[in-house]
Amino acid sequence: MKKHSAPQRAKAAAAKLHPANPHQQGYDMAALCNTLPALTPFLQTTAAGTLSINFADPKAVKTLNQALLAHHYGLTHWDLPEGYLCPPVPGRLDYLLYLADLLQHNNQGKKPKFSQLTLLDVGCGANLIYPLLAVKTLGCRVLASDIHSGALAHAQQLIDAHQLGHKIELRQQTSDQHIFDHLLKAGEYLDATLCNPPFHQSAADAGAGSERKRQNLGLGDDAAALNFAGQAHELWCEGGELAFIRRMISQSKAVASQVFWFSCLVSKQQHVAPLQAALTQAGVTAQHLVEMAQGNKQSRFIAWTFLTEAQQQLWRQHRWR
């Protein structure tokens, strides 16, 4: 998988969701309401005459998520405590689908036996969205880590409610300075890691971001806290996403032989070049930038590996076939 050229990046940004994403044609609100009648009171008719919801209403957004997860993935007991980030399902699924493409590319174009693969979600949060979607769409096993015991407690409730304890395992990272350290066991191997890192570099920066969203949506002064909630560890860390991903790159070297692909979302385009330089300095054998888009929102993730071609070949033979 080659890096995208500038024209290719523009084309990718103009595109919508991954071709295999079932949400690329929008939402069938009637079908979703049939699956979850609780969504019906939140429906609104747009100027174009289509059914939608008020995406500035946190209750409406959470209920839409519940309907999507129940209707498309059979996740009928998904819920989220107040004050935690509510993830957009289509965009989260896109990350997994493009990561699966990367694995298939490295398997000489053949789809690996995903049921034999193990992923690691760094910072799974209370919503547990990546592990749940990975199990339901790819069929793989997932390790999910977080530093917050409250988030993990709710994540375990979701695992138990959907009887997925045989597929998803939670692990607590006890230090906010460590990402992989003390998390993986000796002799344990991961086919890929994924992460949605803290975006902001301080609480004040996070608050300003919520204020900008509030203004863009024309909301009242009391709306920011309600509609753009999130726990501190979900929203910010010292140095923001650039510092976080640099630390991830540095610490990934210690478990280089236990992971095929490391990956992480990069929200800011200006962070891509310094992160690519950090990867080169770290001595990776390959790195890829994968562009994604959801409507007008552009996103991307960066992936890297330390495995040599010979090590990759052995990995494929023993784990993917």
Tab-separated table of N, CA and C in Angstrom, residues 104-169:
chain	number	residue	atom	x	y	z
A	104	GLN	N	-5.045	-7.153	4.661
A	104	GLN	CA	-5.223	-7.954	3.449
A	104	GLN	C	-4.128	-7.661	2.434
A	105	HIS	N	-3.764	-6.395	2.311
A	105	HIS	CA	-2.668	-6.014	1.405
A	105	HIS	C	-1.378	-6.733	1.785
A	106	ASN	N	-1.134	-6.852	3.078
A	106	ASN	CA	0.088	-7.521	3.531
A	106	ASN	C	-0.023	-9.034	3.504
A	107	ASN	N	-1.186	-9.525	3.169
A	107	ASN	CA	-1.378	-10.966	3.009
A	107	ASN	C	-1.499	-11.313	1.531
A	108	GLN	N	-0.740	-10.572	0.712
A	108	GLN	CA	-0.695	-10.792	-0.732
A	108	GLN	C	-2.074	-10.690	-1.364
A	109	GLY	N	-2.885	-9.768	-0.825
A	109	GLY	CA	-4.207	-9.500	-1.383
A	109	GLY	C	-5.289	-10.458	-0.943
A	110	LYS	N	-4.933	-11.451	-0.150
A	110	LYS	CA	-5.922	-12.428	0.322
A	110	LYS	C	-6.411	-12.031	1.709
A	111	LYS	N	-7.710	-12.149	1.917
A	111	LYS	CA	-8.268	-11.796	3.206
A	111	LYS	C	-7.762	-12.760	4.270
A	112	PRO	N	-7.140	-12.255	5.331
A	112	PRO	CA	-6.681	-13.146	6.401
A	112	PRO	C	-7.866	-13.808	7.108
A	113	LYS	N	-7.590	-14.857	7.827
A	113	LYS	CA	-8.628	-15.480	8.655
A	113	LYS	C	-8.793	-14.607	9.902
A	114	PHE	N	-9.714	-13.646	9.796
A	114	PHE	CA	-9.847	-12.660	10.869
A	114	PHE	C	-10.226	-13.298	12.198
A	115	SER	N	-10.847	-14.455	12.161
A	115	SER	CA	-11.208	-15.128	13.405
A	115	SER	C	-9.965	-15.551	14.193
A	116	GLN	N	-8.815	-15.606	13.524
A	116	GLN	CA	-7.569	-15.978	14.184
A	116	GLN	C	-6.749	-14.753	14.599
A	117	LEU	N	-7.224	-13.555	14.245
A	117	LEU	CA	-6.464	-12.341	14.501
A	117	LEU	C	-6.846	-11.706	15.830
A	118	THR	N	-5.892	-10.977	16.404
A	118	THR	CA	-6.133	-10.232	17.639
A	118	THR	C	-5.737	-8.769	17.427
A	119	LEU	N	-6.648	-7.878	17.775
A	119	LEU	CA	-6.393	-6.442	17.720
A	119	LEU	C	-6.268	-5.901	19.139
A	120	LEU	N	-5.627	-4.744	19.257
A	120	LEU	CA	-5.573	-4.021	20.522
A	120	LEU	C	-6.148	-2.634	20.307
A	121	ASP	N	-7.153	-2.281	21.100
A	121	ASP	CA	-7.706	-0.933	21.093
A	121	ASP	C	-7.125	-0.180	22.279
A	122	VAL	N	-6.274	0.792	21.995
A	122	VAL	CA	-5.646	1.594	23.049
A	122	VAL	C	-6.592	2.729	23.429
A	123	GLY	N	-7.110	2.698	24.654
A	123	GLY	CA	-8.051	3.720	25.098
A	123	GLY	C	-9.463	3.426	24.628
A	124	CYS	N	-9.994	2.275	25.003
A	124	CYS	CA	-11.295	1.829	24.499
A	124	CYS	C	-12.451	2.683	24.989
A	125	GLY	N	-12.297	3.337	26.143
A	125	GLY	CA	-13.366	4.167	26.681
A	125	GLY	C	-14.546	3.353	27.174
A	126	ALA	N	-15.512	4.049	27.722
A	126	ALA	CA	-16.722	3.387	28.211
A	126	ALA	C	-17.587	2.878	27.070
A	127	ASN	N	-17.465	3.510	25.881
A	127	ASN	CA	-18.335	3.136	24.758
A	127	ASN	C	-17.935	1.824	24.097
A	128	LEU	N	-16.665	1.445	24.193
A	128	LEU	CA	-16.147	0.168	23.662
A	128	LEU	C	-16.471	-0.023	22.178
A	129	ILE	N	-16.547	1.070	21.444
A	129	ILE	CA	-17.088	0.989	20.094
A	129	ILE	C	-16.209	0.188	19.135
A	130	TYR	N	-14.893	0.390	19.182
A	130	TYR	CA	-14.032	-0.351	18.255
A	130	TYR	C	-14.050	-1.855	18.509
A	131	PRO	N	-13.877	-2.317	19.741
A	131	PRO	CA	-13.935	-3.758	19.965
A	131	PRO	C	-15.267	-4.382	19.553
A	132	LEU	N	-16.374	-3.724	19.877
A	132	LEU	CA	-17.686	-4.275	19.526
A	132	LEU	C	-17.853	-4.372	18.011
A	133	LEU	N	-17.487	-3.321	17.293
A	133	LEU	CA	-17.608	-3.350	15.828
A	133	LEU	C	-16.628	-4.335	15.206
A	134	ALA	N	-15.430	-4.439	15.780
A	134	ALA	CA	-14.440	-5.374	15.240
A	134	ALA	C	-14.911	-6.808	15.352
A	135	VAL	N	-15.498	-7.145	16.482
A	135	VAL	CA	-16.006	-8.504	16.678
A	135	VAL	C	-17.164	-8.784	15.724
A	136	LYS	N	-18.071	-7.821	15.588
A	136	LYS	CA	-19.274	-8.042	14.789
A	136	LYS	C	-19.014	-7.991	13.290
A	137	THR	N	-18.056	-7.185	12.836
A	137	THR	CA	-17.829	-7.047	11.394
A	137	THR	C	-16.668	-7.893	10.878
A	138	LEU	N	-15.636	-8.062	11.698
A	138	LEU	CA	-14.470	-8.830	11.267
A	138	LEU	C	-14.397	-10.211	11.900
A	139	GLY	N	-14.963	-10.354	13.079
A	139	GLY	CA	-14.941	-11.642	13.767
A	139	GLY	C	-13.659	-11.910	14.522
A	140	CYS	N	-12.816	-10.895	14.692
A	140	CYS	CA	-11.536	-11.109	15.359
A	140	CYS	C	-11.684	-11.000	16.879
A	141	ARG	N	-10.590	-11.299	17.580
A	141	ARG	CA	-10.523	-11.137	19.023
A	141	ARG	C	-9.909	-9.775	19.314
A	142	VAL	N	-10.304	-9.142	20.419
A	142	VAL	CA	-9.825	-7.797	20.708
A	142	VAL	C	-9.410	-7.681	22.173
A	143	LEU	N	-8.216	-7.138	22.382
A	143	LEU	CA	-7.814	-6.652	23.694
A	143	LEU	C	-8.156	-5.170	23.737
A	144	ALA	N	-8.697	-4.707	24.860
A	144	ALA	CA	-9.095	-3.309	24.981
A	144	ALA	C	-8.527	-2.748	26.269
A	145	SER	N	-7.786	-1.655	26.153
A	145	SER	CA	-7.142	-1.081	27.327
A	145	SER	C	-7.643	0.325	27.589
A	146	ASP	N	-7.561	0.736	28.852
A	146	ASP	CA	-7.890	2.100	29.243
A	146	ASP	C	-7.248	2.355	30.592
A	147	ILE	N	-7.063	3.636	30.923
A	147	ILE	CA	-6.489	3.969	32.232
A	147	ILE	C	-7.570	4.249	33.262
A	148	HIS	N	-8.812	4.406	32.820
A	148	HIS	CA	-9.887	4.832	33.703
A	148	HIS	C	-10.729	3.630	34.134
A	149	SER	N	-10.747	3.350	35.429
A	149	SER	CA	-11.460	2.177	35.933
A	149	SER	C	-12.965	2.287	35.702
A	150	GLY	N	-13.510	3.503	35.766
A	150	GLY	CA	-14.934	3.679	35.523
A	150	GLY	C	-15.319	3.335	34.100
A	151	ALA	N	-14.488	3.740	33.153
A	151	ALA	CA	-14.741	3.409	31.755
A	151	ALA	C	-14.695	1.900	31.545
A	152	LEU	N	-13.706	1.249	32.142
A	152	LEU	CA	-13.582	-0.195	31.993
A	152	LEU	C	-14.739	-0.937	32.652
A	153	ALA	N	-15.235	-0.404	33.757
A	153	ALA	CA	-16.362	-1.050	34.433
A	153	ALA	C	-17.594	-1.047	33.529
A	154	HIS	N	-17.845	0.080	32.873
A	154	HIS	CA	-19.000	0.116	31.964
A	154	HIS	C	-18.745	-0.729	30.726
A	155	ALA	N	-17.510	-0.714	30.223
A	155	ALA	CA	-17.175	-1.549	29.069
A	155	ALA	C	-17.422	-3.022	29.384
A	156	GLN	N	-17.094	-3.445	30.596
A	156	GLN	CA	-17.322	-4.838	30.983
A	156	GLN	C	-18.813	-5.152	31.006
A	157	GLN	N	-19.631	-4.186	31.408
A	157	GLN	CA	-21.076	-4.383	31.380
A	157	GLN	C	-21.563	-4.631	29.951
A	158	LEU	N	-20.996	-3.889	28.989
A	158	LEU	CA	-21.370	-4.078	27.593
A	158	LEU	C	-20.947	-5.461	27.094
A	159	ILE	N	-19.761	-5.891	27.497
A	159	ILE	CA	-19.280	-7.223	27.111
A	159	ILE	C	-20.203	-8.298	27.667
A	160	ASP	N	-20.543	-8.168	28.937
A	160	ASP	CA	-21.402	-9.167	29.582
A	160	ASP	C	-22.804	-9.166	28.970
A	161	ALA	N	-23.341	-7.980	28.696
A	161	ALA	CA	-24.703	-7.876	28.165
A	161	ALA	C	-24.819	-8.531	26.795
A	162	HIS	N	-23.732	-8.494	26.019
A	162	HIS	CA	-23.751	-9.069	24.674
A	162	HIS	C	-23.065	-10.429	24.609
A	163	GLN	N	-22.677	-10.955	25.776
A	163	GLN	CA	-22.055	-12.286	25.869
A	163	GLN	C	-20.843	-12.409	24.934
A	164	LEU	N	-19.940	-11.437	25.043
A	164	LEU	CA	-18.760	-11.406	24.183
A	164	LEU	C	-17.460	-11.563	24.974
A	165	GLY	N	-17.555	-12.145	26.160
A	165	GLY	CA	-16.370	-12.341	26.987
A	165	GLY	C	-15.331	-13.241	26.355
A	166	HIS	N	-15.747	-14.088	25.427
A	166	HIS	CA	-14.793	-14.970	24.741
A	166	HIS	C	-14.061	-14.254	23.612
A	167	LYS	N	-14.512	-13.042	23.270
A	167	LYS	CA	-13.935	-12.297	22.153
A	167	LYS	C	-13.227	-11.015	22.578
A	168	ILE	N	-13.660	-10.418	23.681
A	168	ILE	CA	-13.109	-9.130	24.099
A	168	ILE	C	-12.568	-9.248	25.520
A	169	GLU	N	-11.326	-8.853	25.701
A	169	GLU	CA	-10.694	-8.858	27.025
A	169	GLU	C	-10.247	-7.449	27.379
